[in-house]
Structure formats: structure tokens, C-alpha cells
Amino acid sequence: MDDIIEVIINTKCLLHFNCIYNGQLEVYIPIEEASWFFLTDDQTLSLIGKNLQVKVISVDHGSQMIQCSIRQLENDPWPIIHESLKVGMTFTGKVTAITPNYVQVQLPNN
């Protein structure tokens, strides 16, 4: 638990990424642990084939499953985001994606 390891992301299924650690051990990254932000399908698919450092967040000996996180290597940015974007505030941003479920906007402060 809490170790930082390097994995290769092999594939993505509905709930997680399948990764390989140390050339032989399969580990998983739940989709929600990939980023503090919502990732588009293109952003999610761009992770496949990459070597990444991840944090081990769960080891289940019974099901022989190790789960890891990319996002837990960084502090949660949402408290700072909420402080900087007050209700009623006006700003200009760039629309980067439009889907049936959301509009993704890039803000000047990233």
C-alpha cells in the first residue's frame, strides 16, 4: 500500500485500465483514479501504451487484485479551483470538447 511503482498501461475496459508492473504482474487503475478531472475518450485512450508512475491504493489478496492511482500522486486541486471560481463570476474560456453529456472548457488559469 502507498508504494509508487511504474506500470505500462495495456488496455482500457469499461471500469479500469489493465496495466503491467515489472513485466509480469497485472494491476488495475480504476477510470476515476486516472485524473482529478473528467477525461474525454481521446484523453483516456491516449494513456494506453504509456509508462507511468502510479500509487498503490488497494491490495486484495482474496481476489488477487492490486489497484493503483495516477491522480493520488498529486494533491486534490478542487478546493483551490472552488476558491478561484466564485458563484456568479464571469470569465472567458476556450471550448475544447462538446458531448451529449457535457461541455469541456479550458480556462485561462488552466
GROMACS .gro file of N, CA, C and O in nm:
model
  440
    1MET      N    1   0.083  -0.118   0.000
    1MET     CA    2   0.000   0.000   0.000
    1MET      C    3   0.088   0.125   0.000
    1MET      O    4   0.191   0.127   0.066
    2ASP      N    5   0.044   0.226  -0.074
    2ASP     CA    6   0.108   0.357  -0.083
    2ASP      C    7   0.243   0.357  -0.153
    2ASP      O    8   0.308   0.461  -0.161
    3ASP      N    9   0.290   0.242  -0.204
    3ASP     CA   10   0.413   0.240  -0.282
    3ASP      C   11   0.392   0.309  -0.415
    3ASP      O   12   0.282   0.305  -0.471
    4ILE      N   13   0.496   0.370  -0.467
    4ILE     CA   14   0.494   0.429  -0.601
    4ILE      C   15   0.566   0.330  -0.692
    4ILE      O   16   0.681   0.294  -0.666
    5ILE      N   17   0.495   0.284  -0.796
    5ILE     CA   18   0.551   0.187  -0.888
    5ILE      C   19   0.534   0.238  -1.031
    5ILE      O   20   0.454   0.328  -1.056
    6GLU      N   21   0.609   0.182  -1.124
    6GLU     CA   22   0.594   0.217  -1.265
    6GLU      C   23   0.525   0.104  -1.337
    6GLU      O   24   0.563  -0.012  -1.323
    7VAL      N   25   0.421   0.139  -1.414
    7VAL     CA   26   0.344   0.040  -1.488
    7VAL      C   27   0.336   0.081  -1.635
    7VAL      O   28   0.359   0.196  -1.670
    8ILE      N   29   0.302  -0.015  -1.717
    8ILE     CA   30   0.269   0.010  -1.858
    8ILE      C   31   0.120  -0.011  -1.872
    8ILE      O   32   0.068  -0.118  -1.836
    9ILE      N   33   0.049   0.087  -1.924
    9ILE     CA   34  -0.094   0.075  -1.944
    9ILE      C   35  -0.117  -0.001  -2.075
    9ILE      O   36  -0.075   0.044  -2.181
   10ASN      N   37  -0.180  -0.118  -2.065
   10ASN     CA   38  -0.202  -0.204  -2.182
   10ASN      C   39  -0.334  -0.179  -2.250
   10ASN      O   40  -0.339  -0.160  -2.371
   11THR      N   41  -0.442  -0.186  -2.175
   11THR     CA   42  -0.576  -0.174  -2.234
   11THR      C   43  -0.668  -0.100  -2.139
   11THR      O   44  -0.637  -0.082  -2.021
   12LYS      N   45  -0.783  -0.062  -2.192
   12LYS     CA   46  -0.887   0.002  -2.111
   12LYS      C   47  -1.016  -0.075  -2.131
   12LYS      O   48  -1.051  -0.111  -2.243
   13CYS      N   49  -1.084  -0.103  -2.023
   13CYS     CA   50  -1.217  -0.159  -2.033
   13CYS      C   51  -1.313  -0.057  -1.971
   13CYS      O   52  -1.275   0.055  -1.942
   14LEU      N   53  -1.436  -0.094  -1.950
   14LEU     CA   54  -1.537   0.000  -1.903
   14LEU      C   55  -1.501   0.063  -1.768
   14LEU      O   56  -1.520   0.183  -1.748
   15LEU      N   57  -1.446  -0.015  -1.675
   15LEU     CA   58  -1.425   0.033  -1.538
   15LEU      C   59  -1.282   0.066  -1.502
   15LEU      O   60  -1.258   0.136  -1.403
   16HIS      N   61  -1.184   0.013  -1.576
   16HIS     CA   62  -1.045   0.034  -1.536
   16HIS      C   63  -0.948   0.015  -1.653
   16HIS      O   64  -0.986  -0.033  -1.759
   17PHE      N   65  -0.825   0.056  -1.626
   17PHE     CA   66  -0.715   0.027  -1.717
   17PHE      C   67  -0.647  -0.101  -1.668
   17PHE      O   68  -0.629  -0.121  -1.548
   18ASN      N   69  -0.608  -0.187  -1.761
   18ASN     CA   70  -0.526  -0.305  -1.729
   18ASN      C   71  -0.382  -0.265  -1.753
   18ASN      O   72  -0.347  -0.216  -1.861
   19CYS      N   73  -0.298  -0.287  -1.652
   19CYS     CA   74  -0.157  -0.246  -1.660
   19CYS      C   75  -0.068  -0.362  -1.622
   19CYS      O   76  -0.111  -0.458  -1.560
   20ILE      N   77   0.058  -0.349  -1.662
   20ILE     CA   78   0.158  -0.450  -1.627
   20ILE      C   79   0.268  -0.383  -1.542
   20ILE      O   80   0.321  -0.279  -1.580
   21TYR      N   81   0.297  -0.446  -1.429
   21TYR     CA   82   0.405  -0.400  -1.342
   21TYR      C   83   0.518  -0.502  -1.347
   21TYR      O   84   0.493  -0.623  -1.341
   22ASN      N   85   0.639  -0.452  -1.360
   22ASN     CA   86   0.758  -0.538  -1.356
   22ASN      C   87   0.755  -0.646  -1.464
   22ASN      O   88   0.805  -0.756  -1.443
   23GLY      N   89   0.691  -0.617  -1.576
   23GLY     CA   90   0.691  -0.709  -1.690
   23GLY      C   91   0.603  -0.830  -1.677
   23GLY      O   92   0.592  -0.909  -1.770
   24GLN      N   93   0.536  -0.848  -1.559
   24GLN     CA   94   0.460  -0.972  -1.544
   24GLN      C   95   0.335  -0.962  -1.457
   24GLN      O   96   0.240  -1.039  -1.477
   25LEU      N   97   0.330  -0.870  -1.363
   25LEU     CA   98   0.217  -0.864  -1.271
   25LEU      C   99   0.111  -0.768  -1.322
   25LEU      O  100   0.139  -0.651  -1.350
   26GLU      N  101  -0.013  -0.818  -1.337
   26GLU     CA  102  -0.123  -0.734  -1.384
   26GLU      C  103  -0.178  -0.653  -1.266
   26GLU      O  104  -0.209  -0.708  -1.160
   27VAL      N  105  -0.190  -0.522  -1.286
   27VAL     CA  106  -0.251  -0.432  -1.188
   27VAL      C  107  -0.354  -0.348  -1.261
   27VAL      O  108  -0.356  -0.341  -1.384
   28TYR      N  109  -0.440  -0.282  -1.184
   28TYR     CA  110  -0.551  -0.208  -1.242
   28TYR      C  111  -0.552  -0.063  -1.193
   28TYR      O  112  -0.515  -0.036  -1.079
   29ILE      N  113  -0.597   0.027  -1.280
   29ILE     CA  114  -0.621   0.165  -1.242
   29ILE      C  115  -0.769   0.192  -1.270
   29ILE      O  116  -0.810   0.195  -1.387
   30PRO      N  117  -0.852   0.208  -1.166
   30PRO     CA  118  -0.991   0.244  -1.191
   30PRO      C  119  -0.997   0.374  -1.272
   30PRO      O  120  -0.915   0.464  -1.253
   31ILE      N  121  -1.092   0.384  -1.362
   31ILE     CA  122  -1.103   0.501  -1.450
   31ILE      C  123  -1.104   0.631  -1.369
   31ILE      O  124  -1.038   0.728  -1.405
   32GLU      N  125  -1.177   0.632  -1.258
   32GLU     CA  126  -1.186   0.754  -1.178
   32GLU      C  127  -1.054   0.791  -1.109
   32GLU      O  128  -1.037   0.903  -1.063
   33GLU      N  129  -0.959   0.700  -1.106
   33GLU     CA  130  -0.828   0.727  -1.046
   33GLU      C  131  -0.725   0.773  -1.150
   33GLU      O  132  -0.609   0.793  -1.117
   34ALA      N  133  -0.767   0.791  -1.274
   34ALA     CA  134  -0.675   0.835  -1.379
   34ALA      C  135  -0.645   0.985  -1.369
   34ALA      O  136  -0.535   1.028  -1.404
   35SER      N  137  -0.741   1.064  -1.322
   35SER     CA  138  -0.723   1.208  -1.318
   35SER      C  139  -0.820   1.269  -1.219
   35SER      O  140  -0.927   1.213  -1.192
   36TRP      N  141  -0.785   1.387  -1.165
   36TRP     CA  142  -0.877   1.463  -1.080
   36TRP      C  143  -0.988   1.526  -1.166
   36TRP      O  144  -1.086   1.575  -1.113
   37PHE      N  145  -0.969   1.526  -1.297
   37PHE     CA  146  -1.064   1.588  -1.388
   37PHE      C  147  -1.128   1.482  -1.476
   37PHE      O  148  -1.071   1.374  -1.495
   38PHE      N  149  -1.243   1.514  -1.533
   38PHE     CA  150  -1.308   1.423  -1.625
   38PHE      C  151  -1.226   1.418  -1.754
   38PHE      O  152  -1.191   1.521  -1.809
   39LEU      N  153  -1.192   1.299  -1.799
   39LEU     CA  154  -1.115   1.283  -1.921
   39LEU      C  155  -1.207   1.246  -2.037
   39LEU      O  156  -1.298   1.164  -2.021
   40THR      N  157  -1.182   1.306  -2.153
   40THR     CA  158  -1.256   1.267  -2.273
   40THR      C  159  -1.210   1.129  -2.315
   40THR      O  160  -1.108   1.076  -2.267
   41ASP      N  161  -1.284   1.069  -2.407
   41ASP     CA  162  -1.244   0.937  -2.458
   41ASP      C  163  -1.106   0.943  -2.522
   41ASP      O  164  -1.025   0.852  -2.504
   42ASP      N  165  -1.078   1.050  -2.597
   42ASP     CA  166  -0.946   1.064  -2.660
   42ASP      C  167  -0.836   1.076  -2.556
   42ASP      O  168  -0.729   1.016  -2.571
   43GLN      N  169  -0.860   1.152  -2.449
   43GLN     CA  170  -0.760   1.167  -2.343
   43GLN      C  171  -0.737   1.033  -2.273
   43GLN      O  172  -0.624   0.998  -2.241
   44THR      N  173  -0.845   0.960  -2.250
   44THR     CA  174  -0.833   0.830  -2.185
   44THR      C  175  -0.755   0.732  -2.272
   44THR      O  176  -0.664   0.665  -2.226
   45LEU      N  177  -0.789   0.726  -2.400
   45LEU     CA  178  -0.721   0.634  -2.491
   45LEU      C  179  -0.575   0.671  -2.513
   45LEU      O  180  -0.491   0.585  -2.540
   46SER      N  181  -0.541   0.800  -2.496
   46SER     CA  182  -0.401   0.842  -2.514
   46SER      C  183  -0.309   0.786  -2.405
   46SER      O  184  -0.187   0.785  -2.420
   47LEU      N  185  -0.366   0.736  -2.296
   47LEU     CA  186  -0.285   0.678  -2.188
   47LEU      C  187  -0.237   0.536  -2.222
   47LEU      O  188  -0.138   0.489  -2.166
   48ILE      N  189  -0.306   0.469  -2.313
   48ILE     CA  190  -0.271   0.330  -2.347
   48ILE      C  191  -0.133   0.326  -2.413
   48ILE      O  192  -0.102   0.405  -2.501
   49GLY      N  193  -0.049   0.237  -2.363
   49GLY     CA  194   0.087   0.221  -2.414
   49GLY      C  195   0.190   0.303  -2.339
   49GLY      O  196   0.309   0.290  -2.364
   50LYS      N  197   0.146   0.387  -2.246
   50LYS     CA  198   0.239   0.473  -2.173
   50LYS      C  199   0.293   0.405  -2.048
   50LYS      O  200   0.226   0.326  -1.984
   51ASN      N  201   0.418   0.438  -2.017
   51ASN     CA  202   0.478   0.401  -1.890
   51ASN      C  203   0.449   0.514  -1.792
   51ASN      O  204   0.483   0.628  -1.821
   52LEU      N  205   0.386   0.483  -1.681
   52LEU     CA  206   0.350   0.586  -1.584
   52LEU      C  207   0.381   0.540  -1.443
   52LEU      O  208   0.372   0.421  -1.412
   53GLN      N  209   0.415   0.637  -1.359
   53GLN     CA  210   0.425   0.608  -1.217
   53GLN      C  211   0.286   0.617  -1.157
   53GLN      O  212   0.208   0.706  -1.193
   54VAL      N  213   0.255   0.524  -1.068
   54VAL     CA  214   0.124   0.519  -1.004
   54VAL      C  215   0.144   0.487  -0.856
   54VAL      O  216   0.249   0.437  -0.815
   55LYS      N  217   0.041   0.515  -0.779
   55LYS     CA  218   0.044   0.486  -0.635
   55LYS      C  219  -0.046   0.365  -0.609
   55LYS      O  220  -0.160   0.361  -0.656
   56VAL      N  221   0.003   0.268  -0.535
   56VAL     CA  222  -0.077   0.150  -0.498
   56VAL      C  223  -0.177   0.194  -0.391
   56VAL      O  224  -0.139   0.245  -0.287
   57ILE      N  225  -0.307   0.177  -0.421
   57ILE     CA  226  -0.411   0.222  -0.328
   57ILE      C  227  -0.490   0.108  -0.265
   57ILE      O  228  -0.558   0.127  -0.165
   58SER      N  229  -0.480  -0.012  -0.323
   58SER     CA  230  -0.558  -0.123  -0.270
   58SER      C  231  -0.493  -0.255  -0.311
   58SER      O  232  -0.454  -0.273  -0.427
   59VAL      N  233  -0.482  -0.346  -0.214
   59VAL     CA  234  -0.433  -0.481  -0.242
   59VAL      C  235  -0.535  -0.578  -0.182
   59VAL      O  236  -0.556  -0.579  -0.061
   60ASP      N  237  -0.601  -0.655  -0.268
   60ASP     CA  238  -0.700  -0.753  -0.224
   60ASP      C  239  -0.644  -0.892  -0.250
   60ASP      O  240  -0.642  -0.938  -0.364
   61HIS      N  241  -0.594  -0.955  -0.145
   61HIS     CA  242  -0.532  -1.086  -0.159
   61HIS      C  243  -0.632  -1.193  -0.201
   61HIS      O  244  -0.598  -1.284  -0.275
   62GLY      N  245  -0.758  -1.180  -0.156
   62GLY     CA  246  -0.860  -1.279  -0.189
   62GLY      C  247  -0.888  -1.286  -0.338
   62GLY      O  248  -0.893  -1.393  -0.397
   63SER      N  249  -0.905  -1.169  -0.400
   63SER     CA  250  -0.933  -1.167  -0.544
   63SER      C  251  -0.806  -1.148  -0.626
   63SER      O  252  -0.812  -1.139  -0.748
   64GLN      N  253  -0.692  -1.139  -0.557
   64GLN     CA  254  -0.561  -1.120  -0.620
   64GLN      C  255  -0.563  -0.999  -0.713
   64GLN      O  256  -0.521  -1.005  -0.828
   65MET      N  257  -0.614  -0.887  -0.659
   65MET     CA  258  -0.625  -0.765  -0.738
   65MET      C  259  -0.550  -0.651  -0.668
   65MET      O  260  -0.566  -0.628  -0.549
   66ILE      N  261  -0.467  -0.583  -0.747
   66ILE     CA  262  -0.396  -0.465  -0.699
   66ILE      C  263  -0.449  -0.347  -0.778
   66ILE      O  264  -0.449  -0.349  -0.901
   67GLN      N  265  -0.497  -0.245  -0.705
   67GLN     CA  266  -0.546  -0.125  -0.770
   67GLN      C  267  -0.451  -0.009  -0.742
   67GLN      O  268  -0.396   0.003  -0.633
   68CYS      N  269  -0.435   0.075  -0.844
   68CYS     CA  270  -0.342   0.187  -0.836
   68CYS      C  271  -0.412   0.316  -0.877
   68CYS      O  272  -0.523   0.314  -0.929
   69SER      N  273  -0.344   0.428  -0.852
   69SER     CA  274  -0.399   0.559  -0.886
   69SER      C  275  -0.292   0.646  -0.948
   69SER      O  276  -0.177   0.647  -0.904
   70ILE      N  277  -0.331   0.719  -1.053
   70ILE     CA  278  -0.244   0.823  -1.109
   70ILE      C  279  -0.269   0.953  -1.034
   70ILE      O  280  -0.178   1.023  -0.994
   71ARG      N  281  -0.396   0.984  -1.010
   71ARG     CA  282  -0.432   1.114  -0.954
   71ARG      C  283  -0.384   1.133  -0.811
   71ARG      O  284  -0.359   1.245  -0.769
   72GLN      N  285  -0.370   1.025  -0.734
   72GLN     CA  286  -0.330   1.041  -0.594
   72GLN      C  287  -0.181   1.073  -0.578
   72GLN      O  288  -0.133   1.089  -0.466
   73LEU      N  289  -0.110   1.085  -0.690
   73LEU     CA  290   0.028   1.132  -0.683
   73LEU      C  291   0.032   1.284  -0.669
   73LEU      O  292   0.139   1.341  -0.645
   74GLU      N  293  -0.083   1.351  -0.686
   74GLU     CA  294  -0.093   1.496  -0.675
   74GLU      C  295  -0.199   1.531  -0.571
   74GLU      O  296  -0.289   1.452  -0.545
   75ASN      N  297  -0.189   1.652  -0.516
   75ASN     CA  298  -0.292   1.699  -0.423
   75ASN      C  299  -0.421   1.728  -0.499
   75ASN      O  300  -0.418   1.765  -0.616
   76ASP      N  301  -0.532   1.712  -0.432
   76ASP     CA  302  -0.664   1.740  -0.489
   76ASP      C  303  -0.672   1.888  -0.526
   76ASP      O  304  -0.664   1.975  -0.439
   77PRO      N  305  -0.688   1.922  -0.656
   77PRO     CA  306  -0.692   2.062  -0.697
   77PRO      C  307  -0.827   2.129  -0.676
   77PRO      O  308  -0.838   2.251  -0.686
   78TRP      N  309  -0.932   2.053  -0.647
   78TRP     CA  310  -1.067   2.108  -0.643
   78TRP      C  311  -1.089   2.214  -0.536
   78TRP      O  312  -1.159   2.313  -0.562
   79PRO      N  313  -1.033   2.204  -0.417
   79PRO     CA  314  -1.053   2.314  -0.321
   79PRO      C  315  -0.999   2.448  -0.373
   79PRO      O  316  -1.066   2.552  -0.359
   80ILE      N  317  -0.884   2.446  -0.440
   80ILE     CA  318  -0.827   2.569  -0.496
   80ILE      C  319  -0.912   2.619  -0.612
   80ILE      O  320  -0.935   2.740  -0.626
   81ILE      N  321  -0.961   2.527  -0.695
   81ILE     CA  322  -1.047   2.565  -0.807
   81ILE      C  323  -1.174   2.631  -0.756
   81ILE      O  324  -1.216   2.736  -0.806
   82HIS      N  325  -1.234   2.574  -0.652
   82HIS     CA  326  -1.358   2.630  -0.598
   82HIS      C  327  -1.334   2.768  -0.537
   82HIS      O  328  -1.421   2.855  -0.544
   83GLU      N  329  -1.217   2.789  -0.477
   83GLU     CA  330  -1.184   2.921  -0.423
   83GLU      C  331  -1.167   3.024  -0.533
   83GLU      O  332  -1.205   3.140  -0.517
   84SER      N  333  -1.109   2.985  -0.646
   84SER     CA  334  -1.080   3.081  -0.752
   84SER      C  335  -1.199   3.109  -0.844
   84SER      O  336  -1.201   3.210  -0.913
   85LEU      N  337  -1.298   3.021  -0.846
   85LEU     CA  338  -1.415   3.038  -0.932
   85LEU      C  339  -1.540   3.054  -0.845
   85LEU      O  340  -1.606   2.957  -0.811
   86LYS      N  341  -1.570   3.176  -0.809
   86LYS     CA  342  -1.685   3.205  -0.722
   86LYS      C  343  -1.815   3.203  -0.802
   86LYS      O  344  -1.817   3.234  -0.922
   87VAL      N  345  -1.924   3.171  -0.736
   87VAL     CA  346  -2.057   3.172  -0.797
   87VAL      C  347  -2.085   3.313  -0.849
   87VAL      O  348  -2.061   3.412  -0.781
   88GLY      N  349  -2.132   3.321  -0.973
   88GLY     CA  350  -2.165   3.449  -1.034
   88GLY      C  351  -2.049   3.514  -1.108
   88GLY      O  352  -2.065   3.616  -1.174
   89MET      N  353  -1.931   3.456  -1.099
   89MET     CA  354  -1.813   3.511  -1.164
   89MET      C  355  -1.824   3.493  -1.316
   89MET      O  356  -1.875   3.393  -1.365
   90THR      N  357  -1.776   3.592  -1.390
   90THR     CA  358  -1.774   3.586  -1.536
   90THR      C  359  -1.630   3.566  -1.582
   90THR      O  360  -1.539   3.628  -1.529
   91PHE      N  361  -1.611   3.479  -1.679
   91PHE     CA  362  -1.478   3.454  -1.732
   91PHE      C  363  -1.489   3.412  -1.877
   91PHE      O  364  -1.596   3.379  -1.926
   92THR      N  365  -1.376   3.414  -1.946
   92THR     CA  366  -1.371   3.370  -2.085
   92THR      C  367  -1.284   3.246  -2.092
   92THR      O  368  -1.177   3.241  -2.032
   93GLY      N  369  -1.331   3.145  -2.165
   93GLY     CA  370  -1.256   3.022  -2.180
   93GLY      C  371  -1.270   2.969  -2.321
   93GLY      O  372  -1.344   3.022  -2.403
   94LYS      N  373  -1.197   2.864  -2.349
   94LYS     CA  374  -1.199   2.801  -2.480
   94LYS      C  375  -1.270   2.667  -2.469
   94LYS      O  376  -1.234   2.582  -2.387
   95VAL      N  377  -1.372   2.647  -2.552
   95VAL     CA  378  -1.443   2.519  -2.555
   95VAL      C  379  -1.351   2.417  -2.623
   95VAL      O  380  -1.307   2.437  -2.735
   96THR      N  381  -1.321   2.309  -2.550
   96THR     CA  382  -1.229   2.208  -2.603
   96THR      C  383  -1.299   2.077  -2.640
   96THR      O  384  -1.242   1.996  -2.711
   97ALA      N  385  -1.422   2.058  -2.591
   97ALA     CA  386  -1.496   1.936  -2.626
   97ALA      C  387  -1.645   1.959  -2.599
   97ALA      O  388  -1.681   2.024  -2.502
   98ILE      N  389  -1.727   1.904  -2.686
   98ILE     CA  390  -1.873   1.907  -2.669
   98ILE      C  391  -1.923   1.765  -2.687
   98ILE      O  392  -1.894   1.701  -2.788
   99THR      N  393  -1.995   1.715  -2.588
   99THR     CA  394  -2.054   1.582  -2.596
   99THR      C  395  -2.201   1.594  -2.557
   99THR      O  396  -2.245   1.699  -2.512
  100PRO      N  397  -2.277   1.487  -2.570
  100PRO     CA  398  -2.417   1.492  -2.525
  100PRO      C  399  -2.430   1.515  -2.374
  100PRO      O  400  -2.534   1.557  -2.326
  101ASN      N  401  -2.323   1.489  -2.297
  101ASN     CA  402  -2.330   1.497  -2.151
  101ASN      C  403  -2.264   1.620  -2.090
  101ASN      O  404  -2.291   1.652  -1.975
  102TYR      N  405  -2.174   1.687  -2.161
  102TYR     CA  406  -2.103   1.800  -2.101
  102TYR      C  407  -2.038   1.885  -2.208
  102TYR      O  408  -2.022   1.844  -2.322
  103VAL      N  409  -1.999   2.005  -2.167
  103VAL     CA  410  -1.916   2.093  -2.248
  103VAL      C  411  -1.788   2.114  -2.167
  103VAL      O  412  -1.792   2.157  -2.052
  104GLN      N  413  -1.674   2.081  -2.226
  104GLN     CA  414  -1.545   2.097  -2.158
  104GLN      C  415  -1.486   2.231  -2.201
  104GLN      O  416  -1.479   2.262  -2.320
  105VAL      N  417  -1.445   2.311  -2.100
  105VAL     CA  418  -1.393   2.444  -2.126
  105VAL      C  419  -1.255   2.456  -2.061
  105VAL      O  420  -1.237   2.419  -1.945
  106GLN      N  421  -1.159   2.509  -2.137
  106GLN     CA  422  -1.026   2.536  -2.080
  106GLN      C  423  -1.025   2.682  -2.036
  106GLN      O  424  -1.053   2.773  -2.113
  107LEU      N  425  -0.993   2.702  -1.908
  107LEU     CA  426  -0.993   2.836  -1.850
  107LEU      C  427  -0.853   2.897  -1.857
  107LEU      O  428  -0.754   2.824  -1.866
  108PRO      N  429  -0.843   3.030  -1.853
  108PRO     CA  430  -0.712   3.096  -1.863
  108PRO      C  431  -0.613   3.050  -1.755
  108PRO      O  432  -0.493   3.044  -1.779
  109ASN      N  433  -0.661   3.014  -1.636
  109ASN     CA  434  -0.570   2.968  -1.529
  109ASN      C  435  -0.548   2.817  -1.531
  109ASN      O  436  -0.502   2.760  -1.434
  110ASN      N  437  -0.585   2.754  -1.643
  110ASN     CA  438  -0.572   2.609  -1.663
  110ASN      C  439  -0.656   2.529  -1.564
  110ASN      O  440  -0.634   2.417  -1.539
   0.00000   0.00000   0.00000
